[in-house]
Short mmCIF file of C-alpha atoms in Angstrom, two decimals:
data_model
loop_
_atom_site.label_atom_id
_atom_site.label_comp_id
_atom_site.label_asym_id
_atom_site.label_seq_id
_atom_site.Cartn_x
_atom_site.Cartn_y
_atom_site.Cartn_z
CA UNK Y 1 14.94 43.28 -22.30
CA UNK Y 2 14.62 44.44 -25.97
CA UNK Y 3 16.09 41.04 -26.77
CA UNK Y 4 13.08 39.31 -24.75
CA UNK Y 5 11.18 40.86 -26.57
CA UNK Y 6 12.09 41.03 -30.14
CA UNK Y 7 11.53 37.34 -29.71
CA UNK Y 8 8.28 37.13 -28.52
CA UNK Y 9 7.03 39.83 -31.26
CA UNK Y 10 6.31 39.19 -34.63
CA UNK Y 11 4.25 36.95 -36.53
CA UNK Y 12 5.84 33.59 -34.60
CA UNK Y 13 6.13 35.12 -31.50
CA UNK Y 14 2.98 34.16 -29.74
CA UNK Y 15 3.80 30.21 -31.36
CA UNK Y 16 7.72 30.39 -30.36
CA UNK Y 17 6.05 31.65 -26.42
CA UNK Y 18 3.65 28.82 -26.74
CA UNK Y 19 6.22 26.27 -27.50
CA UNK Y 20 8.76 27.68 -25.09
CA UNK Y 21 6.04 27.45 -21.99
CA UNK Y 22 4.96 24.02 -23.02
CA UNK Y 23 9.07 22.85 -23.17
CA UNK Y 24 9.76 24.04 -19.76
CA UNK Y 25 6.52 22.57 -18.15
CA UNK Y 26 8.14 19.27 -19.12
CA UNK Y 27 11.27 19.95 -18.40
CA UNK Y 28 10.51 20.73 -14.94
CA UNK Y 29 7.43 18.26 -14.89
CA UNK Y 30 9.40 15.04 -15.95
CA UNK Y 31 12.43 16.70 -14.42
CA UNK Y 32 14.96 16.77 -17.18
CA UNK Y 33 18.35 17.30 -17.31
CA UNK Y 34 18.90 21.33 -16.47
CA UNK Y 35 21.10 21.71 -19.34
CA UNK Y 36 17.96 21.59 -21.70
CA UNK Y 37 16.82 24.94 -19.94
CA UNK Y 38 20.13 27.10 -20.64
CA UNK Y 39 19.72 25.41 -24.49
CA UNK Y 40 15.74 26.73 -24.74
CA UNK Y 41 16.97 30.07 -23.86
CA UNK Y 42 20.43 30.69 -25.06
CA UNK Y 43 19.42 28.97 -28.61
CA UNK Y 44 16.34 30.53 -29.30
CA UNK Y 45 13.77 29.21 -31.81
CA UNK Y 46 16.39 25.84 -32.62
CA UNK Y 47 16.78 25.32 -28.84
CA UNK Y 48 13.38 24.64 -28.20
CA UNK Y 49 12.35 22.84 -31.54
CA UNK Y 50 15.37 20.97 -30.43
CA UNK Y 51 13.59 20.21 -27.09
CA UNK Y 52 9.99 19.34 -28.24
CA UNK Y 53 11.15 16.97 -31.23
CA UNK Y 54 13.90 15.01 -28.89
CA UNK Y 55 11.86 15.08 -25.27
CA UNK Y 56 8.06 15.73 -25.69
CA UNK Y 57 7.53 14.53 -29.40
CA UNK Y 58 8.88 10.77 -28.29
CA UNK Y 59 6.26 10.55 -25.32
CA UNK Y 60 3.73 11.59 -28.00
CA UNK Y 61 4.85 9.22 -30.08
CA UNK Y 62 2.06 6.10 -30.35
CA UNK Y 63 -0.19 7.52 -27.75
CA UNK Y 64 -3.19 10.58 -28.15
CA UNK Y 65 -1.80 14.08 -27.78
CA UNK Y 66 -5.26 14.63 -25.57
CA UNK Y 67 -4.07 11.60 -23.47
CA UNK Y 68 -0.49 12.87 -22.86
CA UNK Y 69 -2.46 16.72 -21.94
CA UNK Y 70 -4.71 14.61 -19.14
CA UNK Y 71 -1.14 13.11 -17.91
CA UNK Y 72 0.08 16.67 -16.74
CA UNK Y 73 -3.44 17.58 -14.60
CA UNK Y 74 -3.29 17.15 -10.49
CA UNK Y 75 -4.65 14.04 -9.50
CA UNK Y 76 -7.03 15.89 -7.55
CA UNK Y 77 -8.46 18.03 -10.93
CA UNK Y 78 -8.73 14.45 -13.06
CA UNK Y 79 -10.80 12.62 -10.21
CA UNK Y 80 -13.06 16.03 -10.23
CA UNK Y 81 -13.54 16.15 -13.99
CA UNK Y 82 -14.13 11.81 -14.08
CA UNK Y 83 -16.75 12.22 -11.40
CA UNK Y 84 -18.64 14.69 -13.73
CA UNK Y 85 -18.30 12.69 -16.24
CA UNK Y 86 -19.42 9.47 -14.92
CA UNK Y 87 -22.67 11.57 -13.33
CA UNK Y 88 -23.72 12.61 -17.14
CA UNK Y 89 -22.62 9.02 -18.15
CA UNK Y 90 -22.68 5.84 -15.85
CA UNK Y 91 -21.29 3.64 -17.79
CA UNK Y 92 -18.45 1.09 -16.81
CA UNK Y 93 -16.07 2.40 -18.85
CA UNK Y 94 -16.31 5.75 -17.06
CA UNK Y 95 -16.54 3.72 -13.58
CA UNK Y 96 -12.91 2.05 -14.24
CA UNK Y 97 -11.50 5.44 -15.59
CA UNK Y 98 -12.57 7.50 -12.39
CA UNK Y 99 -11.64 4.03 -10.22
CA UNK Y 100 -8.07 4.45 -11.99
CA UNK Y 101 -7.96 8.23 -10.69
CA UNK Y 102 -8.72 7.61 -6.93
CA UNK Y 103 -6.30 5.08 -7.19
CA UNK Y 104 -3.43 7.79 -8.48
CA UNK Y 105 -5.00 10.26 -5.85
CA UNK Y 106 -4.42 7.63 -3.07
CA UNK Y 107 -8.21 7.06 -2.34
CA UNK Y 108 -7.88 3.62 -2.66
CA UNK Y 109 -10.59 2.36 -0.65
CA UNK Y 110 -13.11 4.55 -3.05
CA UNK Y 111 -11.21 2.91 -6.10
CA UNK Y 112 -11.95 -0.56 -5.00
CA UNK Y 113 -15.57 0.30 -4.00
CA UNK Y 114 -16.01 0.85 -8.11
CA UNK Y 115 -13.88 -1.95 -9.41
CA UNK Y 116 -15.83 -4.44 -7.56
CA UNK Y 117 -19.35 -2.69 -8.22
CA UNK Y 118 -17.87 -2.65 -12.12
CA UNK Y 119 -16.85 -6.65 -11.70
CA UNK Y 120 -20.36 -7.86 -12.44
CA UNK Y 121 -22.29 -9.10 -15.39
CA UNK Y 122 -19.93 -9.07 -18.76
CA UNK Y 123 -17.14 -7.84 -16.35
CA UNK Y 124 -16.78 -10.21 -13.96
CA UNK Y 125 -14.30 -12.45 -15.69
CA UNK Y 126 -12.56 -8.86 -17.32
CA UNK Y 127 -8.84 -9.86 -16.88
CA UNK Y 128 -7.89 -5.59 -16.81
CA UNK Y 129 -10.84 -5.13 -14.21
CA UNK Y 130 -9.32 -7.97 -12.16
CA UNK Y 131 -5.75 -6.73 -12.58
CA UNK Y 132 -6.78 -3.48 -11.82
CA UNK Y 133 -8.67 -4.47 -8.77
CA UNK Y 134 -5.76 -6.73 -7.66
CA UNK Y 135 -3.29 -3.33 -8.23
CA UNK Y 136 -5.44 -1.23 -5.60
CA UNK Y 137 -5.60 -4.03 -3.34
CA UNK Y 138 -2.16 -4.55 -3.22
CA UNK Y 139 -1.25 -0.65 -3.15
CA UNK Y 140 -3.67 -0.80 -0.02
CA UNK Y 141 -1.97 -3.67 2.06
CA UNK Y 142 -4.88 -6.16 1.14
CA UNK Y 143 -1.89 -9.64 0.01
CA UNK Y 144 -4.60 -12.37 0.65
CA UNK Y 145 -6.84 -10.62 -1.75
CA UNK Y 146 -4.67 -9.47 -3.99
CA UNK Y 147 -2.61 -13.20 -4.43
CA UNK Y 148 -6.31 -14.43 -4.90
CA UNK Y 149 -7.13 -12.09 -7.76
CA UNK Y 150 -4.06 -12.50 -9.57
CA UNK Y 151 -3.88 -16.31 -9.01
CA UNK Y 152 -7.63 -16.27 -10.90
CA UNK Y 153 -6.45 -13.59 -13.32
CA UNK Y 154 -3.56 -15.90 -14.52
CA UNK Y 155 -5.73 -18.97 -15.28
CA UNK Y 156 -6.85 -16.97 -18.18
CA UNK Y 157 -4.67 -13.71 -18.72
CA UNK Y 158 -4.40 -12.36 -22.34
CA UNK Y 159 -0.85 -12.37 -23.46
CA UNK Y 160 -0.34 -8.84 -22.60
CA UNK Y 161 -1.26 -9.12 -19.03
CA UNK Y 162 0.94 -12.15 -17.95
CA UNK Y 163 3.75 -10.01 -17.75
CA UNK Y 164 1.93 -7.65 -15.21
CA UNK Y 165 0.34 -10.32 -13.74
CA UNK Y 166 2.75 -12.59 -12.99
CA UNK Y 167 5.15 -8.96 -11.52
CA UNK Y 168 2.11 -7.81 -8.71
CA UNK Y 169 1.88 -11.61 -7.75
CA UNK Y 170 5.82 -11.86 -7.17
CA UNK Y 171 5.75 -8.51 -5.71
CA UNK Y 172 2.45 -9.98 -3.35
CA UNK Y 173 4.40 -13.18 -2.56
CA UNK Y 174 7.77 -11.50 -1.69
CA UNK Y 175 5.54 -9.02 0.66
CA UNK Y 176 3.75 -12.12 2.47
CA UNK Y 177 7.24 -14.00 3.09
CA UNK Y 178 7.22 -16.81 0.04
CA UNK Y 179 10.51 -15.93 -1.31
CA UNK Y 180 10.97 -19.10 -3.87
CA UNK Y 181 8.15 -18.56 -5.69
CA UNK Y 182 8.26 -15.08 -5.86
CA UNK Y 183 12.11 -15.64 -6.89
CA UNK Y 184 10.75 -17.99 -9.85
CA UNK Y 185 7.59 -15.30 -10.74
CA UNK Y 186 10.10 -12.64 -10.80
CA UNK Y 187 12.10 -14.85 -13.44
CA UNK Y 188 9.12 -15.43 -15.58
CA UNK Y 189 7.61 -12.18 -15.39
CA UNK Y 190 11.06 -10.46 -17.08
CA UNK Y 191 10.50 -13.10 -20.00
CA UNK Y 192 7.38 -11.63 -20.74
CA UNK Y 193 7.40 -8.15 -19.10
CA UNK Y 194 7.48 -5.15 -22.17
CA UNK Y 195 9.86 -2.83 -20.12
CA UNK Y 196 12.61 -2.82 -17.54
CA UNK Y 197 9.83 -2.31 -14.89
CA UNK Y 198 9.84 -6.05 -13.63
CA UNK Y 199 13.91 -6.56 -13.62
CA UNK Y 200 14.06 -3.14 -11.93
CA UNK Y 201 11.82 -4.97 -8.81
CA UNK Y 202 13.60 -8.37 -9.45
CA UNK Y 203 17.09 -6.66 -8.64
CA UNK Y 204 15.44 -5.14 -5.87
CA UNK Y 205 13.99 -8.34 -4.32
CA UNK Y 206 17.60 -10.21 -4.84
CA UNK Y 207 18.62 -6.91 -3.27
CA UNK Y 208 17.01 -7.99 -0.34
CA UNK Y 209 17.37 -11.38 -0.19
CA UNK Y 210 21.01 -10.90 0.63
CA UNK Y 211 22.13 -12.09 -3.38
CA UNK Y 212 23.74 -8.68 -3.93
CA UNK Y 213 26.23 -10.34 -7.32
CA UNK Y 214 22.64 -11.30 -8.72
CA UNK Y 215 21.34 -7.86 -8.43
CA UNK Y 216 24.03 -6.16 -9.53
CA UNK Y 217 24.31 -8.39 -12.73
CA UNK Y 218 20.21 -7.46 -13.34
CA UNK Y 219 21.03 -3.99 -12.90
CA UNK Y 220 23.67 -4.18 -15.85
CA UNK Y 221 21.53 -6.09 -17.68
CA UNK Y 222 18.85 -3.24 -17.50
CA UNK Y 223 21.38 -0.24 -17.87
CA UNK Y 224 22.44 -2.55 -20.88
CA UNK Y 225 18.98 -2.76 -22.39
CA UNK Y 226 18.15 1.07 -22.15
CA UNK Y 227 21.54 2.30 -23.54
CA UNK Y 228 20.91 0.04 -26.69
CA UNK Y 229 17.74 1.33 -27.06
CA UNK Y 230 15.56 3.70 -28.69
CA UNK Y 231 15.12 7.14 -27.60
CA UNK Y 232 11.45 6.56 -26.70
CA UNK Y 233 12.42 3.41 -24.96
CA UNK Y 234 14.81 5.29 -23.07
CA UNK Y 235 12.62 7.86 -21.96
CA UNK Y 236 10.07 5.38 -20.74
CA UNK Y 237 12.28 3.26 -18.70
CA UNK Y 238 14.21 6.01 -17.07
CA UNK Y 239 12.43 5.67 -14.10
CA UNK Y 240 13.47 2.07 -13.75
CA UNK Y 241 17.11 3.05 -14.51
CA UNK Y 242 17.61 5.77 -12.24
CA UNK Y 243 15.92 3.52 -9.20
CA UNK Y 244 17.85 0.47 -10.66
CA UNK Y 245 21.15 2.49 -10.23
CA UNK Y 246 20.54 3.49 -6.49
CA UNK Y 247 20.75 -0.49 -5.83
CA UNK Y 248 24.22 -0.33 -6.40
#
């Protein structure tokens, strides 16, 4: 006990206690290995510098630090504090941000109610509106819509939308039966998808198309890509490894 706290006095122990919550909030929050946990407490001061500068400091990495603090709130608390904020300041900006928090609550028909009020005037022909739109009507079982919006979205999509694009409508196609072109999407999408996100759902779709050799080969190829990698691009495509491996 006198150990505990001899390391939480002094004139770094309220920073070292600071660090040491925020280290195992992620840990436990982007569930991490458990090892980490026996090295932030049985190393103490290196272990958890160790921690933040090889787990947390990578997700930081590019993005705002306020950004990555709104990631860890409840859905519920974000779509609270967006509604105020859209009462003190309607504008469409705020409309697609609170739109993009029903949708992670699961209030999807309240997301699409403000997409579509926010697709008029200068947003009509937004391609991330429409994309976004298309996302919540897919998430919400709506394929005729959703293979309409993304058909109208491609026409025109900026370069770093095809990708996404092209994934929901082979995702859309595979749900509503058309297995070719959803097969050829699929292809074209991983050509110009940033991320293992749309060979992840390609493996999954050959998966269940019966071509189990041609899913197993894209999830090498994606275990391949991630071990070669980065650290940063590791952590953000672990997701699509860890579902890529239960394929197998």
């Amino acid at each position: 006990m006198g150990f505990l706290q001899n390391l939480f006095s002094g004139p770094f122990g309220a920073i070292y206690g600071l660090l040491v919550i925020v280290c195992v909030v992620h840990l436990f929050v982007r569930r991490n290995d458990l090892f980490w946990l026996a090295i932030l407490f049985l190393i103490p001061y290196l272990g958890a510098l160790a921690y933040f500068i090889t787990q947390v400091l990578p997700e930081l990495r590019g993005a705002r630090v306020l950004e990555a603090v709104e990631s860890f709130k409840p859905a519920g608390m974000r779509v609270k504090d967006l509604e105020r904020q859209l009462e003190e300041l309607p504008t469409a900006q705020n409309r697609i941000l609170l739109a993009l928090a029903y949708r992670d609550a699961g209030q999807l028909e309240r997301a699409e109610e403000l997409l579509i009020q926010t697709r008029q005037g200068v947003f009509k022909s937004d391609p991330h509106v429409t994309y976004d739109l298309a996302d919540v009507t897919f998430r919400a079982g709506k394929l005729e819509e959703t293979q309409i919006l993304l058909r109208e979205l491609l026409e025109a999509a900026p370069e770093e939308l095809r990708g996404r694009g092209r994934l929901l409508l082979a995702r859309t196609l595979e749900a509503l039966g058309s297995a070719d072109e959803a097969e050829t999407l699929y292809q074209s999408a991983i050509s110009s998808f940033s991320g293992e996100e749309a060979r992840y759902f390609f493996a999954a779709f050959l998966n269940a198309q019966g071509k189990r050799d041609e899913a197993t080969k894209q999830v090498a190829a994606l275990e391949r890509n991630v071990k070669r990698a980065s650290n940063q691009y590791r952590y953000a495509q672990r997701e699509w490894l860890e579902r890529a491996r239960k394929l197998s």
